[in-house]
CSV table of C-alpha atoms in Angstrom, one decimal:
chain,number,residue,atom,x,y,z
A,964,GLU,CA,0.0,0.0,0.0
A,965,ASP,CA,1.3,3.5,-0.9
A,966,LYS,CA,2.3,5.6,2.1
A,967,VAL,CA,3.7,9.0,2.8
A,968,VAL,CA,5.1,9.6,6.3
A,969,GLN,CA,6.0,13.0,7.7
A,970,SER,CA,7.9,13.8,10.8
A,971,PRO,CA,7.8,15.4,13.2
A,972,LEU,CA,4.0,15.6,13.6
A,973,SER,CA,4.4,18.9,15.3
A,974,LEU,CA,7.1,21.4,16.1
A,975,VAL,CA,7.3,24.6,18.2
A,976,VAL,CA,10.2,27.0,17.6
A,977,HIS,CA,11.0,30.6,18.2
A,978,GLU,CA,11.3,33.2,15.5
A,979,GLY,CA,14.7,33.1,13.8
A,980,ASP,CA,15.1,29.4,14.3
A,981,THR,CA,15.8,27.1,11.3
A,982,VAL,CA,13.5,24.0,10.9
A,983,THR,CA,13.8,20.9,8.9
A,984,LEU,CA,10.7,18.9,8.0
A,985,ASN,CA,10.9,15.3,6.8
A,986,CYS,CA,8.9,13.3,4.4
A,987,SER,CA,9.5,9.7,3.5
A,988,TYR,CA,7.5,7.7,1.0
A,989,GLU,CA,6.8,4.3,-0.4
A,990,VAL,CA,4.7,4.8,-3.5
A,991,THR,CA,4.6,2.8,-6.7
A,992,ASN,CA,4.5,4.6,-10.0
A,993,PHE,CA,6.2,7.7,-8.4
A,994,ARG,CA,6.1,10.8,-10.5
A,995,SER,CA,6.9,13.7,-8.3
A,996,LEU,CA,6.9,15.0,-4.7
A,997,LEU,CA,5.1,18.2,-3.7
A,998,TRP,CA,5.2,20.4,-0.6
A,999,TYR,CA,2.2,22.5,0.4
A,1000,LYS,CA,1.5,24.9,3.2
A,1001,GLN,CA,-2.0,24.7,4.8
A,1002,GLU,CA,-3.1,27.6,7.0
A,1003,LYS,CA,-6.8,27.8,7.2
A,1004,LYS,CA,-8.3,26.0,4.3
A,1005,ALA,CA,-6.7,25.3,0.9
A,1006,PRO,CA,-3.2,23.8,0.6
A,1007,THR,CA,-1.0,26.4,-1.1
A,1008,PHE,CA,1.7,25.1,-3.4
A,1009,LEU,CA,5.4,25.5,-2.3
A,1010,PHE,CA,7.5,23.1,-4.4
A,1011,MET,CA,7.4,20.3,-6.9
A,1012,LEU,CA,10.4,18.0,-7.0
A,1013,THR,CA,11.1,15.4,-9.6
A,1014,SER,CA,14.8,14.9,-9.7
A,1015,SER,CA,17.1,13.7,-6.9
A,1016,GLY,CA,19.7,16.1,-5.5
A,1017,ILE,CA,18.5,19.3,-7.0
A,1018,GLU,CA,17.6,21.9,-4.4
A,1019,LYS,CA,14.6,24.1,-5.0
A,1020,LYS,CA,14.6,27.4,-3.3
A,1021,SER,CA,12.1,30.1,-2.7
A,1022,GLY,CA,13.1,32.8,-0.3
A,1023,ARG,CA,13.7,31.3,3.1
A,1024,LEU,CA,12.3,27.9,2.1
A,1025,SER,CA,14.2,25.2,0.3
A,1026,SER,CA,13.6,21.5,-0.5
A,1027,ILE,CA,15.4,18.6,-1.9
A,1028,LEU,CA,14.5,15.1,-2.9
A,1029,ASP,CA,16.4,11.8,-2.6
A,1030,LYS,CA,14.8,9.2,-4.9
A,1031,LYS,CA,17.3,6.5,-3.8
A,1032,GLU,CA,16.5,6.8,-0.1
A,1033,LEU,CA,12.8,7.8,-0.8
A,1034,PHE,CA,12.6,11.0,1.2
A,1035,SER,CA,12.5,14.7,1.0
A,1036,ILE,CA,13.2,17.5,3.4
A,1037,LEU,CA,11.8,21.0,3.6
A,1038,ASN,CA,13.9,23.6,5.3
A,1039,ILE,CA,12.8,27.0,6.6
A,1040,THR,CA,15.5,29.4,7.7
A,1041,ALA,CA,15.0,32.4,9.9
A,1042,THR,CA,11.4,31.4,10.8
A,1043,GLN,CA,8.7,34.0,11.3
A,1044,THR,CA,5.4,33.8,13.0
A,1045,GLY,CA,3.8,33.9,9.5
A,1046,ASP,CA,5.4,30.5,8.8
A,1047,SER,CA,3.0,28.9,11.4
A,1048,ALA,CA,1.0,26.4,9.5
A,1049,VAL,CA,0.6,22.7,8.6
A,1050,TYR,CA,3.1,21.6,6.0
A,1051,LEU,CA,1.9,18.8,3.8
A,1052,CYS,CA,4.0,16.5,1.7
A,1053,ALA,CA,2.3,14.8,-1.2
A,1054,VAL,CA,3.6,12.2,-3.7
A,1055,GLU,CA,2.2,12.3,-7.1
A,1056,ALA,CA,1.6,8.8,-8.4
A,1057,GLN,CA,0.6,7.7,-11.9
A,1058,PRO,CA,-1.0,4.4,-11.4
A,1059,ARG,CA,-2.2,3.8,-15.0
A,1060,GLY,CA,-1.4,5.5,-18.2
A,1061,ASP,CA,-0.9,9.1,-19.2
A,1062,SER,CA,-4.2,10.4,-17.8
A,1063,SER,CA,-4.1,8.7,-14.4
A,1064,TYR,CA,-2.7,10.9,-11.6
A,1065,LYS,CA,-3.3,11.3,-7.9
A,1066,LEU,CA,-1.7,12.8,-4.9
A,1067,ILE,CA,-1.0,10.8,-1.8
A,1068,PHE,CA,-0.7,13.0,1.2
A,1069,GLY,CA,1.2,12.6,4.5
A,1070,SER,CA,-0.4,13.6,7.8
A,1071,GLY,CA,1.4,16.9,7.8
A,1072,THR,CA,3.7,18.7,10.2
A,1073,ARG,CA,2.1,21.4,12.4
A,1074,LEU,CA,4.7,24.1,12.8
A,1075,LEU,CA,4.2,26.8,15.4
A,1076,VAL,CA,6.6,29.7,15.4
A,1077,ARG,CA,6.5,31.8,18.6
A,1078,PRO,CA,7.6,35.4,18.7
B,342,GLU,CA,-2.9,34.6,-10.2
B,343,PRO,CA,-5.4,32.1,-11.5
B,344,GLU,CA,-7.6,30.4,-8.9
B,345,VAL,CA,-9.8,27.4,-8.4
B,346,THR,CA,-13.1,28.5,-7.1
B,347,GLN,CA,-15.4,26.4,-5.0
B,348,THR,CA,-19.0,27.0,-3.9
B,349,PRO,CA,-20.5,26.9,-1.4
B,350,SER,CA,-17.9,27.4,1.2
B,351,HIS,CA,-20.0,25.7,3.8
B,352,GLN,CA,-23.0,23.4,3.4
B,353,VAL,CA,-25.1,21.7,6.1
B,354,THR,CA,-27.3,18.9,5.0
B,355,GLN,CA,-29.5,16.2,6.5
B,356,MET,CA,-28.4,12.6,6.4
B,357,GLY,CA,-29.8,10.9,3.3
B,358,GLN,CA,-30.0,14.1,1.3
B,359,GLU,CA,-28.2,14.7,-2.0
B,360,VAL,CA,-25.6,17.4,-2.2
B,361,ILE,CA,-23.7,18.9,-5.2
B,362,LEU,CA,-20.4,20.6,-4.6
B,363,ARG,CA,-19.3,23.0,-7.3
B,364,CYS,CA,-15.9,23.9,-8.6
B,365,VAL,CA,-14.5,26.1,-11.4
B,366,PRO,CA,-11.0,24.9,-12.3
B,367,ILE,CA,-8.3,27.1,-13.8
B,368,SER,CA,-9.4,27.6,-17.4
B,369,ASN,CA,-6.4,26.1,-19.3
B,370,HIS,CA,-6.1,23.1,-16.9
B,371,LEU,CA,-6.9,19.7,-18.3
B,372,TYR,CA,-7.0,17.5,-15.2
B,373,PHE,CA,-9.5,17.9,-12.4
B,374,TYR,CA,-9.6,16.3,-9.0
B,375,TRP,CA,-11.6,16.0,-5.8
B,376,TYR,CA,-10.0,15.4,-2.4
B,377,ARG,CA,-11.4,15.4,1.0
B,378,GLN,CA,-10.1,16.0,4.5
B,379,ILE,CA,-12.0,14.8,7.5
B,380,LEU,CA,-11.3,17.0,10.5
B,381,GLY,CA,-8.0,16.1,12.0
B,382,GLN,CA,-7.1,13.6,9.3
B,383,LYS,CA,-5.1,13.4,6.1
B,384,VAL,CA,-6.1,14.9,2.8
B,385,GLU,CA,-7.4,11.9,0.8
B,386,PHE,CA,-7.7,11.4,-2.9
B,387,LEU,CA,-11.3,10.8,-4.2
B,388,VAL,CA,-11.2,11.0,-8.0
B,389,SER,CA,-9.4,12.4,-11.0
B,390,PHE,CA,-11.1,13.4,-14.2
B,391,TYR,CA,-9.6,14.0,-17.7
B,392,ASN,CA,-11.1,14.3,-21.2
B,393,ASN,CA,-14.7,14.1,-19.8
B,394,GLU,CA,-14.2,10.8,-17.9
B,395,ILE,CA,-12.9,9.5,-14.7
B,396,SER,CA,-9.3,8.5,-15.0
B,397,GLU,CA,-8.6,7.3,-11.5
B,398,LYS,CA,-10.7,6.8,-8.3
B,399,SER,CA,-10.1,5.7,-4.8
B,400,GLU,CA,-11.9,3.1,-2.7
B,401,ILE,CA,-13.7,6.0,-1.0
B,402,PHE,CA,-15.3,7.0,-4.3
B,403,ASP,CA,-18.2,4.4,-4.3
B,404,ASP,CA,-21.5,4.4,-6.0
B,405,GLN,CA,-22.9,7.3,-3.9
B,406,PHE,CA,-20.4,9.6,-5.5
B,407,SER,CA,-20.4,11.0,-9.0
B,408,VAL,CA,-18.6,13.7,-10.9
B,409,GLU,CA,-19.6,15.7,-13.9
B,410,ARG,CA,-18.3,18.5,-16.1
B,411,PRO,CA,-21.6,19.8,-17.3
B,412,ASP,CA,-20.2,22.7,-19.3
B,413,GLY,CA,-16.8,24.1,-20.3
B,414,SER,CA,-16.1,25.6,-16.9
B,415,ASN,CA,-17.8,23.8,-14.0
B,416,PHE,CA,-16.7,20.5,-12.3
B,417,THR,CA,-19.1,19.1,-9.8
B,418,LEU,CA,-19.1,16.4,-7.2
B,419,LYS,CA,-22.4,14.8,-6.3
B,420,ILE,CA,-23.0,12.8,-3.1
B,421,ARG,CA,-26.3,11.0,-3.6
B,422,SER,CA,-27.4,10.0,-0.1
B,423,THR,CA,-25.2,11.6,2.4
B,424,LYS,CA,-24.0,9.9,5.6
B,425,LEU,CA,-22.7,11.3,8.8
B,426,GLU,CA,-19.2,10.1,7.9
B,427,ASP,CA,-19.3,12.2,4.7
B,428,SER,CA,-18.8,15.3,6.9
B,429,ALA,CA,-15.4,16.7,5.7
B,430,MET,CA,-13.8,19.5,3.9
B,431,TYR,CA,-13.9,18.8,0.2
B,432,PHE,CA,-11.2,20.3,-2.0
B,433,CYS,CA,-11.3,20.6,-5.8
B,434,ALA,CA,-8.0,20.8,-7.6
B,435,SER,CA,-6.8,21.2,-11.2
B,436,SER,CA,-3.6,20.8,-13.0
B,437,PHE,CA,-2.1,21.1,-16.5
B,438,LYS,CA,-1.3,17.7,-17.9
B,439,GLY,CA,-0.7,16.5,-14.3
B,440,GLN,CA,2.6,18.3,-14.0
B,441,GLY,CA,4.1,21.7,-14.2
B,442,ASN,CA,6.1,24.2,-12.3
B,443,TYR,CA,3.0,25.1,-10.3
B,444,GLY,CA,1.9,21.6,-9.4
B,445,TYR,CA,-1.8,21.2,-8.5
B,446,THR,CA,-3.9,24.2,-7.6
B,447,PHE,CA,-6.4,23.7,-4.9
B,448,GLY,CA,-9.6,25.6,-4.2
B,449,SER,CA,-10.5,26.9,-0.8
B,450,GLY,CA,-12.8,24.0,-0.1
B,451,THR,CA,-16.4,23.3,0.8
B,452,ARG,CA,-17.0,22.3,4.4
B,453,LEU,CA,-19.8,19.7,4.3
B,454,THR,CA,-21.6,19.0,7.6
B,455,VAL,CA,-24.1,16.1,7.6
B,456,VAL,CA,-26.5,16.2,10.5
């Protein structure tokens, strides 16, 4: 059975700290791995990773994928209170053919950044 | 920035009633999805839709569920006879050929409460 496991489940840090969020997966027909930030409602897109070892960066956030060891990390440097959210890791699978896609989500990491 | 729009934002219905959740995906996207998130649980895949037909569905998506793209812009999820356990946040998402620099775009969700 396909699974995506995130750790830690929750994290409390102070502003300015650096955090590393982990995502490991066992998914057949892997296509890509995505990171989302979920604050109140809709997950908002952060990164999409398809190749091993290539870091993607956006401001204070960065992420990398290891397809051999089947994991990804999301780093947030110099955290701010606005980074408080649930961070979701999702693996895109392509079970059958070109038109068949789905995301398999982890449980998320709840990050709280205190002032 | 293009958005996926969902209506209504919140719906309360009696057990056994039919509900229709509506979504307007991003106009040039070709793939459409429904996901749900029961309170405190993971986001779960329900169904993907491409070229006017279902391309993938989960075990959750049983005979009480159906999807339709009745015109060129709307994408609907119908739940025929709601049960208490259908109470969840339902997210619509769309993507362009299942990949892209922007991944999947999610709508803000419809919170369905079955009483």
